[in-house]
Amino acid sequence: MDRISAGVPGGLLSVFNLMRRLASEKNVPVFLVGGQVRDAVLEISVRDLDFVLVGDAPALAADIADRLGGQFTVHSRFGTATVYIEGYHVDIVTARKESYSFPGSLPETSPSDLDDDLARRDFSINAMALPLSGNNPKIIDPFGGLKDLSDGLIRVLHSDSFADDPTRMMRAVRYEQRLGFNITVDTLLELGQTISRGHISAVSGDRWRQELYRVFWEYESVPILIRLMQLGILQGIHPALTDARAVNKLLGQSEIPSSHLISALVANMNSVDGDSLSQRLNMPSDLTRIVRDTITLGGLKSSISAPDVKISEICRILDALEPGAIEATVRFTSEPLLSERLIRYLREWRQLRGFLTGDDLLDMGIPSGPRIGKILRELRSALLDGLVSNMADERTLIGEIIQRGD
Ligand code: ATP
């Protein structure tokens, strides 16, 4: 218990200690569960706290928030509540039983006891609970989670687990790669069967997207994505998610934002598949643009790398695309000339502006309107291509444009 308290960040300690007091002095049947028990055993520092209460979790959350001066919200569908204190959040769930009416459905839930609550969980290593009363409580471990932790194994609790909730397959790979564990042979077999029975398609795009975000936020996001592809999990979500070449190029790179990971996943797709993937995952508009622009850029690689291409032409192509898609392409392209030009665009060419401004053009007697923008663009192109290099050159060019009359 002291080891756990030592790993609890300051802001959460008041909640943890209050829970312990309530458990010890008032016999409140509250337990620390899931990832925190797992991480405490592995001596990994605890980032948040999840409690399970055999009783009314929203009422306990209200009491805790009241005593510690925090806020709380209630999610009535599952009888769960979240307390917010000093920038942290603490989940308190009512111990419950779950059943799934068909593969991939949301579960039917009813309040129950701790045994049922642990039995509804994903893996043995996440199905342990620590009573909060007393100084030396014993971990409750009905599924052999402690042994699996010491053997480094990810194991589902029953053979229908992945069919009930196929998102657990992605969670299994996340823990496998994060902790350097192995998925047991039986669990892998069940994973394969769940994929071949097509249960992945029963899960909504929103749920898969949320799970995918959790992959993106992992330190080991790239190995996780590669493994998800190898196992056919991503392909089950969308049939075009099979090409790992761009993702492989990200191995060993650090601090890769989600947008770059999405970009690598779609780098070798065609635009029809890219659009249908965005729809399948119900992606927000910014990621939809990243998908579309990555694929568009992929199709324009040869124009950008052409030996005699003008810089202004490269900029015309790239100005229309999301910078995130360009930055991502730099990360995974294996074409040095393309990479060099994309980097120069991002660092130099994109910011370059002519010496004269719209106001200068107005002062020169050019009437306001779209023509001003057109002339400014032509000035920038001339500057990029080295045709002008100072204000006087620009004025001369403007004279020519006016004479040309367009
Ligand atoms: P992380 O370290 O990634 O936050 P965690 O174990 O805390 O891992 P959460 O997603 O926060 O994971 O979930 C908390 C707990 O709820 C898990 O440890 C697990 O017991 C249970 N759980 C979460 N998602 C599922 C699921 N899809 N099916 C069954 N149990 C789940």
Short mmCIF file of C-alpha atoms in Angstrom, two decimals, residues 107-375:
data_model
loop_
_atom_site.label_atom_id
_atom_site.label_comp_id
_atom_site.label_asym_id
_atom_site.label_seq_id
_atom_site.Cartn_x
_atom_site.Cartn_y
_atom_site.Cartn_z
CA PRO A 107 -23.04 -4.11 -22.94
CA GLU A 108 -26.19 -4.42 -20.84
CA THR A 109 -25.14 -3.60 -17.30
CA SER A 110 -26.54 -4.15 -13.83
CA PRO A 111 -25.05 -3.34 -10.40
CA SER A 112 -23.30 -6.32 -8.89
CA ASP A 113 -20.36 -7.40 -6.74
CA LEU A 114 -16.60 -7.20 -7.10
CA ASP A 115 -16.29 -10.69 -8.62
CA ASP A 116 -18.61 -9.77 -11.48
CA ASP A 117 -16.87 -6.46 -11.92
CA LEU A 118 -13.48 -8.11 -12.34
CA ALA A 119 -14.97 -10.75 -14.65
CA ARG A 120 -16.19 -8.09 -17.12
CA ARG A 121 -12.64 -6.80 -17.68
CA ASP A 122 -10.36 -7.31 -20.64
CA PHE A 123 -7.22 -9.17 -19.49
CA SER A 124 -6.07 -11.02 -16.40
CA ILE A 125 -3.44 -8.35 -15.68
CA ASN A 126 -6.21 -5.70 -15.64
CA ALA A 127 -8.65 -7.79 -13.59
CA MET A 128 -7.15 -7.35 -10.14
CA ALA A 129 -8.37 -5.24 -7.25
CA LEU A 130 -6.75 -3.87 -4.14
CA PRO A 131 -8.97 -3.38 -1.07
CA LEU A 132 -8.30 0.02 0.45
CA SER A 133 -8.85 -0.95 4.07
CA GLY A 134 -5.98 -1.93 6.37
CA ASN A 135 -2.26 -1.42 5.95
CA ASN A 136 -1.36 -4.64 4.22
CA PRO A 137 -4.31 -5.59 2.04
CA LYS A 138 -3.93 -8.55 -0.31
CA ILE A 139 -4.53 -8.11 -4.01
CA ILE A 140 -7.71 -9.86 -5.15
CA ASP A 141 -6.67 -11.78 -8.24
CA PRO A 142 -9.31 -14.25 -9.47
CA PHE A 143 -7.84 -14.74 -12.97
CA GLY A 144 -4.15 -15.25 -12.25
CA GLY A 145 -3.16 -11.70 -13.17
CA LEU A 146 -0.15 -11.65 -10.83
CA LYS A 147 1.31 -14.77 -12.41
CA ASP A 148 0.67 -13.39 -15.91
CA LEU A 149 2.36 -10.16 -14.88
CA SER A 150 5.43 -12.01 -13.74
CA ASP A 151 5.40 -14.23 -16.86
CA GLY A 152 4.78 -11.21 -19.13
CA LEU A 153 1.53 -12.49 -20.63
CA ILE A 154 -1.63 -10.87 -22.02
CA ARG A 155 -4.56 -13.23 -21.61
CA VAL A 156 -8.30 -12.71 -22.07
CA LEU A 157 -10.60 -13.91 -19.30
CA HIS A 158 -12.84 -16.08 -21.49
CA SER A 159 -13.07 -17.29 -25.06
CA ASP A 160 -15.82 -14.85 -26.15
CA SER A 161 -14.01 -11.79 -24.88
CA PHE A 162 -12.91 -10.41 -28.26
CA ALA A 163 -16.23 -11.23 -29.90
CA ASP A 164 -18.04 -9.37 -27.10
CA ASP A 165 -15.82 -6.35 -27.54
CA PRO A 166 -13.46 -6.43 -30.55
CA THR A 167 -11.77 -3.19 -29.41
CA ARG A 168 -10.04 -5.38 -26.81
CA MET A 169 -7.87 -6.73 -29.65
CA MET A 170 -6.35 -3.30 -30.10
CA ARG A 171 -5.95 -2.97 -26.33
CA ALA A 172 -4.17 -6.35 -26.23
CA VAL A 173 -1.60 -5.19 -28.78
CA ARG A 174 -1.19 -1.87 -26.98
CA TYR A 175 -0.30 -3.59 -23.69
CA GLU A 176 1.81 -6.22 -25.46
CA GLN A 177 4.03 -3.58 -27.05
CA ARG A 178 3.97 -1.10 -24.17
CA LEU A 179 4.96 -3.64 -21.56
CA GLY A 180 7.07 -5.89 -23.80
CA PHE A 181 4.73 -8.81 -23.02
CA ASN A 182 3.45 -11.67 -25.18
CA ILE A 183 -0.16 -12.40 -26.05
CA THR A 184 -0.80 -16.03 -25.06
CA VAL A 185 -1.29 -18.63 -27.78
CA ASP A 186 -4.94 -19.17 -26.85
CA THR A 187 -5.67 -15.45 -26.81
CA LEU A 188 -4.00 -15.06 -30.21
CA LEU A 189 -6.11 -17.91 -31.54
CA GLU A 190 -9.27 -16.22 -30.30
CA LEU A 191 -8.10 -12.97 -31.80
CA GLY A 192 -7.67 -14.65 -35.20
CA GLN A 193 -11.13 -16.21 -34.99
CA THR A 194 -12.74 -12.91 -34.07
CA ILE A 195 -11.17 -11.31 -37.13
CA SER A 196 -12.13 -14.11 -39.49
CA ARG A 197 -15.73 -14.05 -38.26
CA GLY A 198 -15.92 -10.38 -39.24
CA HIS A 199 -16.81 -9.08 -35.78
CA ILE A 200 -14.55 -6.06 -36.21
CA SER A 201 -17.04 -4.51 -38.59
CA ALA A 202 -19.75 -4.54 -35.90
CA VAL A 203 -17.92 -1.84 -33.94
CA SER A 204 -18.67 1.79 -34.77
CA GLY A 205 -16.10 4.09 -36.35
CA ASP A 206 -16.22 6.35 -33.31
CA ARG A 207 -15.16 3.55 -30.98
CA TRP A 208 -12.36 2.38 -33.26
CA ARG A 209 -11.17 5.94 -33.70
CA GLN A 210 -11.03 6.45 -29.92
CA GLU A 211 -8.99 3.25 -29.53
CA LEU A 212 -6.72 4.31 -32.36
CA TYR A 213 -6.09 7.66 -30.65
CA ARG A 214 -5.01 5.74 -27.57
CA VAL A 215 -2.54 3.87 -29.75
CA PHE A 216 -1.26 7.16 -31.17
CA TRP A 217 -0.64 8.52 -27.66
CA GLU A 218 1.51 5.56 -26.68
CA TYR A 219 5.28 5.90 -26.61
CA GLU A 220 5.47 2.72 -28.71
CA SER A 221 2.79 3.84 -31.18
CA VAL A 222 4.73 2.76 -34.29
CA PRO A 223 5.48 -0.84 -33.23
CA ILE A 224 1.86 -1.09 -32.10
CA LEU A 225 0.57 0.00 -35.52
CA ILE A 226 2.90 -2.42 -37.28
CA ARG A 227 1.72 -5.29 -35.10
CA LEU A 228 -1.93 -4.29 -35.61
CA MET A 229 -1.32 -4.54 -39.33
CA GLN A 230 0.51 -7.86 -39.07
CA LEU A 231 -2.36 -9.35 -37.12
CA GLY A 232 -4.95 -8.07 -39.61
CA ILE A 233 -6.76 -5.93 -37.05
CA LEU A 234 -6.41 -2.71 -39.02
CA GLN A 235 -7.40 -4.51 -42.21
CA GLY A 236 -10.56 -5.64 -40.41
CA ILE A 237 -11.41 -2.02 -39.72
CA HIS A 238 -10.79 -1.00 -43.34
CA PRO A 239 -9.54 -3.34 -46.09
CA ALA A 240 -7.03 -0.79 -47.41
CA LEU A 241 -5.11 -0.61 -44.11
CA THR A 242 -2.53 -3.17 -45.18
CA ASP A 243 0.52 -1.28 -46.39
CA ALA A 244 3.06 -0.80 -43.60
CA ARG A 245 5.88 0.68 -45.70
CA ALA A 246 5.43 4.29 -44.58
CA VAL A 247 4.74 3.32 -40.96
CA ASN A 248 7.93 1.23 -40.95
CA LYS A 249 9.91 4.34 -41.87
CA LEU A 250 8.77 5.95 -38.62
CA LEU A 251 10.42 3.28 -36.48
CA GLY A 252 12.96 4.90 -34.18
CA GLN A 253 11.55 8.41 -34.64
CA SER A 254 10.27 10.18 -31.55
CA GLU A 255 7.39 12.51 -30.69
CA ILE A 256 5.31 11.62 -33.70
CA PRO A 257 1.98 13.48 -33.63
CA SER A 258 -1.27 11.66 -34.36
CA SER A 259 -1.66 13.47 -37.69
CA HIS A 260 1.68 12.09 -38.92
CA LEU A 261 0.74 8.58 -37.86
CA ILE A 262 -2.57 8.80 -39.74
CA SER A 263 -0.68 10.16 -42.71
CA ALA A 264 1.73 7.20 -42.71
CA LEU A 265 -1.15 4.75 -42.50
CA VAL A 266 -2.73 6.14 -45.67
CA ALA A 267 0.44 7.09 -47.56
CA ASN A 268 0.09 4.37 -50.18
CA MET A 269 -3.69 4.35 -50.51
CA ASN A 270 -5.71 5.71 -53.39
CA SER A 271 -8.07 8.61 -52.82
CA VAL A 272 -11.23 6.48 -52.92
CA ASP A 273 -9.90 4.28 -50.09
CA GLY A 274 -8.69 7.35 -48.20
CA ASP A 275 -12.15 8.93 -48.31
CA SER A 276 -13.89 5.74 -47.29
CA LEU A 277 -11.44 5.25 -44.40
CA SER A 278 -12.19 8.78 -43.18
CA GLN A 279 -15.86 7.92 -43.32
CA ARG A 280 -15.42 4.54 -41.64
CA LEU A 281 -13.65 6.19 -38.70
CA ASN A 282 -15.92 9.23 -38.76
CA MET A 283 -12.76 11.32 -38.68
CA PRO A 284 -12.94 14.99 -37.73
CA SER A 285 -12.36 17.45 -40.57
CA ASP A 286 -8.70 18.18 -39.73
CA LEU A 287 -7.71 14.51 -39.96
CA THR A 288 -9.86 14.01 -43.05
CA ARG A 289 -7.83 16.76 -44.70
CA ILE A 290 -4.57 15.14 -43.60
CA VAL A 291 -5.71 11.88 -45.20
CA ARG A 292 -6.78 13.55 -48.42
CA ASP A 293 -3.73 15.78 -48.72
CA THR A 294 -1.26 12.98 -47.94
CA ILE A 295 -2.71 10.95 -50.79
CA THR A 296 -2.81 13.98 -53.11
CA LEU A 297 0.83 14.73 -52.30
CA GLY A 298 1.73 11.10 -52.95
CA GLY A 299 0.32 11.48 -56.46
CA LEU A 300 2.30 14.69 -57.10
CA LYS A 301 5.69 13.42 -55.95
CA SER A 302 7.11 13.16 -59.43
CA SER A 303 6.05 16.72 -60.35
CA ILE A 304 7.76 18.07 -57.22
CA SER A 305 10.92 16.04 -57.84
CA ALA A 306 11.12 16.79 -61.56
CA PRO A 307 14.58 18.13 -62.51
CA ASP A 308 13.36 21.29 -64.27
CA VAL A 309 10.39 22.16 -62.02
CA LYS A 310 10.17 25.81 -60.98
CA ILE A 311 10.12 26.58 -57.27
CA SER A 312 6.97 28.61 -57.82
CA GLU A 313 5.31 25.52 -59.27
CA ILE A 314 6.32 23.44 -56.22
CA CYS A 315 4.86 26.15 -53.98
CA ARG A 316 1.66 26.31 -56.03
CA ILE A 317 1.17 22.58 -55.41
CA LEU A 318 2.12 22.64 -51.75
CA ASP A 319 0.28 25.85 -50.80
CA ALA A 320 -2.96 23.96 -51.39
CA LEU A 321 -2.08 21.18 -48.93
CA GLU A 322 -2.15 20.82 -45.14
CA PRO A 323 1.35 21.47 -43.74
CA GLY A 324 0.83 18.42 -41.46
CA ALA A 325 0.55 16.15 -44.51
CA ILE A 326 3.77 17.64 -45.93
CA GLU A 327 5.66 17.31 -42.64
CA ALA A 328 4.51 13.71 -42.32
CA THR A 329 5.63 12.90 -45.86
CA VAL A 330 9.10 14.24 -44.99
CA ARG A 331 9.20 11.73 -42.13
CA PHE A 332 8.46 8.67 -44.22
CA THR A 333 9.54 9.35 -47.80
CA SER A 334 12.54 7.46 -49.09
CA GLU A 335 13.17 9.97 -51.90
CA PRO A 336 15.93 12.39 -50.86
CA LEU A 337 15.17 15.05 -53.50
CA LEU A 338 11.49 15.10 -52.59
CA SER A 339 12.34 15.32 -48.92
CA GLU A 340 14.81 18.17 -49.53
CA ARG A 341 12.26 20.18 -51.50
CA LEU A 342 9.49 19.60 -48.99
CA ILE A 343 11.77 20.72 -46.16
CA ARG A 344 12.80 23.85 -48.05
CA TYR A 345 9.16 24.61 -48.70
CA LEU A 346 8.27 24.22 -45.01
CA ARG A 347 11.26 26.20 -43.74
CA GLU A 348 11.77 28.91 -46.40
CA TRP A 349 9.58 29.09 -49.45
CA ARG A 350 6.27 28.94 -47.63
CA GLN A 351 7.03 32.14 -45.68
CA LEU A 352 8.57 34.07 -48.57
CA ARG A 353 6.64 37.22 -49.58
CA GLY A 354 7.41 39.92 -52.13
CA PHE A 355 8.71 43.36 -51.06
CA LEU A 356 5.62 45.24 -52.22
CA THR A 357 2.34 44.89 -50.36
CA GLY A 358 -1.30 45.22 -51.40
CA ASP A 359 -1.25 48.82 -50.13
CA ASP A 360 1.74 49.60 -52.35
CA LEU A 361 -0.22 48.27 -55.34
CA LEU A 362 -3.22 50.46 -54.42
CA ASP A 363 -0.86 53.46 -54.16
CA MET A 364 0.39 52.61 -57.64
CA GLY A 365 -3.19 53.10 -58.87
CA ILE A 366 -4.27 49.48 -59.25
CA PRO A 367 -7.93 49.33 -58.21
CA SER A 368 -8.83 47.15 -55.25
CA GLY A 369 -10.22 43.74 -56.13
CA PRO A 370 -9.08 40.22 -56.97
CA ARG A 371 -6.47 41.56 -59.39
CA ILE A 372 -4.38 42.78 -56.44
CA GLY A 373 -4.17 39.23 -55.06
CA LYS A 374 -3.29 37.86 -58.49
CA ILE A 375 -0.46 40.37 -58.95
#
